[in-house]
């Protein structure tokens, strides 16, 4: 099968950072679906793995943790899907990625793809939807339909996760949603997705909130540059507020949270599949819920930039854009 991967960790402007490969097709395990991939998207995790995780000796490593495709075969223990189903999923970081014509994935973290979306539009959704959903409901503990009288600040509202989080918070809770963005086009993007207000994260967050008449907030979802914004986030949160984070950083001084009794919540959407937790199937369920919201016209795809067919040259361009930190919404590719 065709696949795109790497043999060594190289900067994205190196012509061998990602390569077109021919690899053996995967054999599905007991609970696996074998999916013929039709579209993928690129996430920051793809670039982090490519830059920092060496392949096993003599092997290539394939990344890509967002896919849409058609089930070609199923393992002996599969009960939720059958060949011919059109599915979408993010997969597991413990297994090869989906930048390949054929891909094996556990059925518990898969759902039927939204019927109303094409492949590229659907491929933009799985990883960010799982991250945003788990962060909002499982980590920050907002009940569906709840949050009346509370305010959520989404730092990095125009990014991949932020673009879904803003929509989920508006559609499934009563929270007041304030997003951050620093450019006119990203500010408008956040408003179009449903943010009640947008502030500029290139300026002090606490000052921006006060200037906008918002005061302090109950919840913060910081999706990028947490270390840079940390002191301002603490100033912006009410006593007993909650802070949810997803990005990597060298460290945070948690003692700064003590006086306000602020709680800190980490979200990694791969945790359930990595440890095969008893509730691993929750990811398939929530993806099905997101697909229903999309088909009902309540949530829209965040695909915003297409790089064409799935090959090494196009994926190198997509990785470069994601690494720049300037991607708005999601970056997608389709077809081999």
Short mmCIF file of C-alpha atoms in Angstrom, two decimals:
data_model
loop_
_atom_site.label_atom_id
_atom_site.label_comp_id
_atom_site.label_asym_id
_atom_site.label_seq_id
_atom_site.Cartn_x
_atom_site.Cartn_y
_atom_site.Cartn_z
CA UNK A 1 0.00 0.00 0.00
CA UNK A 2 1.00 3.63 -0.42
CA UNK A 3 1.99 5.43 2.76
CA UNK A 4 3.79 8.59 3.84
CA UNK A 5 6.31 8.39 6.66
CA UNK A 6 9.88 9.08 7.71
CA UNK A 7 13.12 7.27 8.53
CA UNK A 8 14.74 10.00 10.63
CA UNK A 9 13.74 13.13 12.52
CA UNK A 10 14.30 16.08 10.20
CA UNK A 11 13.09 19.70 9.94
CA UNK A 12 10.08 20.04 7.66
CA UNK A 13 12.00 21.99 5.00
CA UNK A 14 14.22 18.93 4.43
CA UNK A 15 13.08 16.93 1.38
CA UNK A 16 13.29 13.67 3.37
CA UNK A 17 11.30 14.91 6.37
CA UNK A 18 8.37 12.95 4.91
CA UNK A 19 8.68 10.34 2.16
CA UNK A 20 6.38 8.46 -0.21
CA UNK A 21 6.63 4.78 0.77
CA UNK A 22 5.32 1.34 -0.15
CA UNK A 23 4.51 -0.64 3.02
CA UNK A 24 2.73 -3.93 3.79
CA UNK A 25 -0.99 -3.55 4.43
CA UNK A 26 -1.94 -3.94 8.11
CA UNK A 27 -3.73 -7.06 9.31
CA UNK A 28 -6.75 -6.17 11.48
CA UNK A 29 -6.79 -7.50 15.04
CA UNK A 30 -9.81 -8.98 16.81
CA UNK A 31 -11.56 -5.65 17.44
CA UNK A 32 -10.07 -3.78 14.49
CA UNK A 33 -11.54 -2.29 11.38
CA UNK A 34 -9.40 -2.24 8.24
CA UNK A 35 -10.21 1.12 6.67
CA UNK A 36 -9.42 2.34 3.17
CA UNK A 37 -8.49 5.94 3.92
CA UNK A 38 -9.95 8.66 1.70
CA UNK A 39 -9.03 11.85 3.58
CA UNK A 40 -6.88 12.97 6.51
CA UNK A 41 -6.10 16.11 8.45
CA UNK A 42 -2.89 17.31 10.08
CA UNK A 43 -2.64 18.14 13.79
CA UNK A 44 0.19 19.48 15.95
CA UNK A 45 0.75 15.96 17.31
CA UNK A 46 1.79 14.87 13.80
CA UNK A 47 4.58 17.43 13.71
CA UNK A 48 5.71 16.69 17.28
CA UNK A 49 6.01 12.97 16.57
CA UNK A 50 7.77 13.58 13.25
CA UNK A 51 10.33 15.86 14.91
CA UNK A 52 10.86 13.95 18.13
CA UNK A 53 10.08 10.23 17.86
CA UNK A 54 12.59 8.03 16.06
CA UNK A 55 11.29 5.04 14.06
CA UNK A 56 12.21 1.53 15.13
CA UNK A 57 15.48 0.36 13.58
CA UNK A 58 15.12 -0.38 9.89
CA UNK A 59 11.51 0.74 9.77
CA UNK A 60 9.58 3.82 8.69
CA UNK A 61 7.17 5.64 11.00
CA UNK A 62 3.79 6.76 9.70
CA UNK A 63 1.92 9.60 11.42
CA UNK A 64 -1.56 11.06 10.97
CA UNK A 65 -4.31 10.89 13.59
CA UNK A 66 -7.45 11.99 11.77
CA UNK A 67 -9.07 9.95 9.02
CA UNK A 68 -12.20 9.32 7.01
CA UNK A 69 -12.60 6.15 4.98
CA UNK A 70 -14.55 3.02 4.15
CA UNK A 71 -14.39 -0.22 6.13
CA UNK A 72 -12.89 -2.96 3.93
CA UNK A 73 -12.61 -5.78 6.47
CA UNK A 74 -13.29 -6.43 10.16
CA UNK A 75 -11.70 -8.46 12.93
CA UNK A 76 -13.39 -11.52 14.39
CA UNK A 77 -14.65 -9.65 17.46
CA UNK A 78 -16.08 -6.58 15.71
CA UNK A 79 -19.76 -5.93 16.41
CA UNK A 80 -20.34 -2.24 15.71
CA UNK A 81 -19.42 -1.94 12.02
CA UNK A 82 -19.40 -3.90 8.80
CA UNK A 83 -17.61 -3.63 5.45
CA UNK A 84 -18.86 -0.71 3.41
CA UNK A 85 -19.46 1.61 6.36
CA UNK A 86 -18.09 5.13 5.92
CA UNK A 87 -16.33 6.03 9.18
CA UNK A 88 -14.26 8.74 10.82
CA UNK A 89 -11.86 8.61 13.77
CA UNK A 90 -8.61 9.89 15.29
CA UNK A 91 -7.01 6.54 16.12
CA UNK A 92 -4.40 5.73 18.74
CA UNK A 93 -0.96 7.27 19.18
CA UNK A 94 0.31 3.84 20.23
CA UNK A 95 -0.29 2.53 16.69
CA UNK A 96 0.77 3.62 13.19
CA UNK A 97 -0.92 6.75 11.90
CA UNK A 98 -3.43 7.03 9.09
CA UNK A 99 -1.29 8.59 6.36
CA UNK A 100 -1.65 5.34 4.41
CA UNK A 101 -4.08 3.79 1.95
CA UNK A 102 -5.14 1.14 4.47
CA UNK A 103 -5.30 1.61 8.22
CA UNK A 104 -6.25 -0.61 11.18
CA UNK A 105 -8.18 0.98 14.06
CA UNK A 106 -10.06 -0.30 17.12
CA UNK A 107 -13.82 -0.12 16.52
CA UNK A 108 -14.45 1.41 19.97
CA UNK A 109 -12.94 4.77 18.96
CA UNK A 110 -14.70 4.99 15.58
CA UNK A 111 -18.09 6.37 14.47
CA UNK A 112 -20.09 6.62 11.27
CA UNK A 113 -18.92 9.76 9.44
CA UNK A 114 -21.32 12.71 9.17
CA UNK A 115 -23.56 12.05 6.17
CA UNK A 116 -23.81 15.72 5.26
CA UNK A 117 -20.05 16.26 4.84
CA UNK A 118 -17.58 15.34 2.14
CA UNK A 119 -14.45 13.44 3.07
CA UNK A 120 -12.17 16.47 3.54
CA UNK A 121 -14.71 18.30 5.68
CA UNK A 122 -15.29 15.22 7.85
CA UNK A 123 -11.57 14.48 8.24
CA UNK A 124 -11.08 17.81 10.00
CA UNK A 125 -13.24 16.80 12.95
CA UNK A 126 -12.27 13.69 14.95
CA UNK A 127 -9.16 14.56 17.00
CA UNK A 128 -10.20 18.12 17.77
CA UNK A 129 -13.78 17.11 18.54
CA UNK A 130 -12.66 14.45 21.01
CA UNK A 131 -10.21 16.87 22.63
CA UNK A 132 -12.73 19.71 22.90
CA UNK A 133 -15.55 17.44 24.13
CA UNK A 134 -13.43 15.73 26.79
CA UNK A 135 -11.92 19.04 27.92
CA UNK A 136 -15.28 20.75 28.29
CA UNK A 137 -17.38 17.96 29.79
CA UNK A 138 -14.95 15.46 31.36
CA UNK A 139 -12.09 17.68 32.56
CA UNK A 140 -13.71 21.06 33.28
CA UNK A 141 -16.86 19.26 34.43
CA UNK A 142 -19.46 21.41 32.68
CA UNK A 143 -22.73 19.46 32.46
CA UNK A 144 -24.47 19.35 29.09
CA UNK A 145 -27.16 22.02 29.18
CA UNK A 146 -25.48 23.60 32.21
CA UNK A 147 -23.15 26.51 32.83
CA UNK A 148 -25.80 29.22 33.18
CA UNK A 149 -24.29 32.36 34.68
CA UNK A 150 -20.71 31.18 34.06
CA UNK A 151 -18.10 32.35 31.57
CA UNK A 152 -15.61 30.24 29.62
CA UNK A 153 -12.47 31.82 28.17
CA UNK A 154 -11.02 29.89 25.21
CA UNK A 155 -7.39 30.90 24.62
CA UNK A 156 -6.60 30.16 20.98
CA UNK A 157 -10.18 30.14 19.75
CA UNK A 158 -9.38 30.00 16.02
CA UNK A 159 -7.15 26.93 16.18
CA UNK A 160 -8.28 23.38 15.52
CA UNK A 161 -9.48 22.53 19.04
CA UNK A 162 -10.72 26.05 19.77
CA UNK A 163 -12.85 26.07 16.63
CA UNK A 164 -14.77 23.02 17.88
CA UNK A 165 -14.76 23.97 21.55
CA UNK A 166 -16.44 27.31 20.86
CA UNK A 167 -19.18 25.52 18.91
CA UNK A 168 -19.75 22.76 21.48
CA UNK A 169 -19.92 25.27 24.32
CA UNK A 170 -22.47 27.39 22.45
CA UNK A 171 -24.60 24.48 21.27
CA UNK A 172 -24.55 22.19 24.30
CA UNK A 173 -24.19 24.52 27.32
CA UNK A 174 -25.45 27.86 28.61
CA UNK A 175 -21.94 29.26 29.12
CA UNK A 176 -20.95 32.71 27.97
CA UNK A 177 -18.07 32.00 25.58
CA UNK A 178 -15.19 34.43 25.15
CA UNK A 179 -12.52 33.43 22.62
CA UNK A 180 -9.09 34.92 22.01
CA UNK A 181 -7.67 35.82 18.58
CA UNK A 182 -5.11 38.36 17.42
CA UNK A 183 -5.91 38.95 13.73
CA UNK A 184 -9.05 40.39 12.10
CA UNK A 185 -9.70 37.20 10.14
CA UNK A 186 -9.31 34.91 13.18
CA UNK A 187 -11.43 37.23 15.29
CA UNK A 188 -14.24 37.03 12.75
CA UNK A 189 -13.79 33.25 12.48
CA UNK A 190 -14.42 32.92 16.25
CA UNK A 191 -17.50 35.13 16.11
CA UNK A 192 -18.87 33.19 13.16
CA UNK A 193 -18.45 29.95 15.14
CA UNK A 194 -20.53 31.36 17.98
CA UNK A 195 -18.25 33.15 20.43
CA UNK A 196 -20.15 35.82 22.36
CA UNK A 197 -17.04 38.00 22.36
CA UNK A 198 -13.39 37.94 21.27
CA UNK A 199 -10.37 39.47 23.00
CA UNK A 200 -6.79 39.88 21.76
CA UNK A 201 -4.33 37.35 23.21
CA UNK A 202 -1.37 39.42 22.01
CA UNK A 203 -2.28 41.78 24.88
CA UNK A 204 -2.62 40.99 28.62
CA UNK A 205 -5.70 38.77 28.97
CA UNK A 206 -6.89 40.20 32.29
CA UNK A 207 -6.68 43.74 30.94
CA UNK A 208 -8.51 42.76 27.75
CA UNK A 209 -11.30 41.10 29.74
CA UNK A 210 -11.78 44.17 31.90
CA UNK A 211 -11.67 46.49 28.88
CA UNK A 212 -14.38 44.40 27.23
CA UNK A 213 -16.59 44.59 30.31
CA UNK A 214 -16.26 40.88 31.08
CA UNK A 215 -14.38 40.94 34.39
CA UNK A 216 -13.08 37.62 35.69
CA UNK A 217 -14.13 34.22 34.34
CA UNK A 218 -15.13 30.88 35.85
CA UNK A 219 -13.37 28.58 33.39
CA UNK A 220 -10.36 28.81 31.09
CA UNK A 221 -9.47 26.40 28.30
CA UNK A 222 -5.93 27.34 27.30
CA UNK A 223 -5.13 25.60 24.03
CA UNK A 224 -1.81 27.19 23.15
CA UNK A 225 1.15 28.96 24.79
CA UNK A 226 -0.10 28.24 28.31
CA UNK A 227 3.23 29.08 29.91
CA UNK A 228 3.22 32.50 28.25
CA UNK A 229 -0.33 33.30 29.38
CA UNK A 230 -0.20 31.56 32.77
CA UNK A 231 0.08 34.59 35.07
CA UNK A 232 -2.65 36.43 33.17
CA UNK A 233 -4.91 33.38 33.28
CA UNK A 234 -4.57 33.21 37.07
CA UNK A 235 -5.45 36.90 37.31
CA UNK A 236 -8.42 36.33 35.00
CA UNK A 237 -9.93 33.39 36.88
CA UNK A 238 -12.36 33.76 39.75
CA UNK A 239 -11.57 32.10 43.08
CA UNK A 240 -12.28 28.36 42.78
CA UNK A 241 -12.09 28.59 39.01
CA UNK A 242 -10.95 25.79 36.71
CA UNK A 243 -8.11 25.77 34.18
CA UNK A 244 -7.92 23.16 31.40
CA UNK A 245 -4.79 22.82 29.24
CA UNK A 246 -3.67 20.65 26.31
CA UNK A 247 -0.30 21.99 25.17
CA UNK A 248 3.24 20.89 26.03
CA UNK A 249 5.44 23.13 28.15
CA UNK A 250 8.54 22.91 30.32
CA UNK A 251 6.61 23.39 33.55
CA UNK A 252 4.08 25.41 35.50
CA UNK A 253 4.36 26.70 39.05
CA UNK A 254 1.21 25.13 40.48
CA UNK A 255 1.69 26.97 43.78
CA UNK A 256 0.43 30.09 42.02
CA UNK A 257 -2.99 28.43 41.87
CA UNK A 258 -3.25 27.89 45.62
CA UNK A 259 -4.57 31.22 46.93
CA UNK A 260 -7.57 31.09 44.59
CA UNK A 261 -8.01 27.29 44.92
CA UNK A 262 -7.85 27.04 41.14
CA UNK A 263 -7.94 23.48 39.83
CA UNK A 264 -5.73 22.37 36.93
CA UNK A 265 -7.00 19.80 34.41
CA UNK A 266 -4.94 18.10 31.71
CA UNK A 267 -6.56 16.77 28.56
CA UNK A 268 -4.92 14.27 26.21
CA UNK A 269 -7.41 12.66 23.87
CA UNK A 270 -5.16 9.62 23.40
CA UNK A 271 -5.36 8.60 27.07
CA UNK A 272 -8.36 6.31 26.66
CA UNK A 273 -6.91 4.41 23.69
CA UNK A 274 -3.35 4.43 25.05
CA UNK A 275 -4.40 2.70 28.28
CA UNK A 276 -7.47 0.94 26.86
CA UNK A 277 -9.55 2.31 29.73
CA UNK A 278 -12.90 0.68 30.51
CA UNK A 279 -14.65 3.71 29.00
CA UNK A 280 -12.60 3.68 25.79
CA UNK A 281 -15.82 3.35 23.80
CA UNK A 282 -16.89 6.79 25.00
CA UNK A 283 -14.83 8.25 22.15
CA UNK A 284 -16.84 6.37 19.54
CA UNK A 285 -20.04 7.50 21.24
CA UNK A 286 -19.07 11.16 21.36
CA UNK A 287 -17.95 11.10 17.72
CA UNK A 288 -21.38 9.75 16.84
CA UNK A 289 -22.94 12.61 18.82
CA UNK A 290 -20.78 15.15 16.97
CA UNK A 291 -21.77 13.61 13.62
CA UNK A 292 -25.44 13.96 14.58
CA UNK A 293 -24.87 17.61 15.54
CA UNK A 294 -23.18 18.22 12.19
CA UNK A 295 -25.97 16.55 10.24
CA UNK A 296 -28.52 18.62 12.18
CA UNK A 297 -26.72 21.82 11.15
CA UNK A 298 -25.67 22.73 14.69
CA UNK A 299 -21.91 22.14 14.30
CA UNK A 300 -19.91 22.91 11.18
CA UNK A 301 -16.64 21.47 9.93
CA UNK A 302 -13.54 23.49 10.71
CA UNK A 303 -11.65 22.45 7.56
CA UNK A 304 -10.15 25.63 6.19
CA UNK A 305 -7.10 24.77 4.08
CA UNK A 306 -6.75 21.90 1.61
CA UNK A 307 -3.35 20.76 0.35
CA UNK A 308 -4.68 18.37 -2.28
CA UNK A 309 -3.78 14.69 -2.52
CA UNK A 310 -2.19 12.68 0.26
CA UNK A 311 1.49 12.50 -0.66
CA UNK A 312 4.80 13.46 0.88
CA UNK A 313 5.21 16.80 -0.89
CA UNK A 314 1.74 18.02 0.10
CA UNK A 315 2.05 16.71 3.65
CA UNK A 316 5.36 18.55 4.07
CA UNK A 317 3.54 21.78 3.16
CA UNK A 318 0.71 20.96 5.57
CA UNK A 319 3.14 20.20 8.41
CA UNK A 320 4.95 23.50 7.75
CA UNK A 321 1.70 25.47 8.07
CA UNK A 322 0.71 23.70 11.29
CA UNK A 323 4.21 24.26 12.73
CA UNK A 324 3.97 27.97 11.95
CA UNK A 325 1.16 28.36 14.49
CA UNK A 326 -0.83 30.40 11.99
CA UNK A 327 -3.26 27.76 10.76
CA UNK A 328 -6.90 28.84 11.04
CA UNK A 329 -9.20 25.90 11.58
CA UNK A 330 -7.95 22.61 10.15
CA UNK A 331 -5.60 21.53 7.36
CA UNK A 332 -6.85 18.61 5.21
CA UNK A 333 -5.80 16.36 2.32
CA UNK A 334 -7.75 13.77 0.30
CA UNK A 335 -7.04 10.88 -2.07
CA UNK A 336 -3.88 8.95 -2.91
#
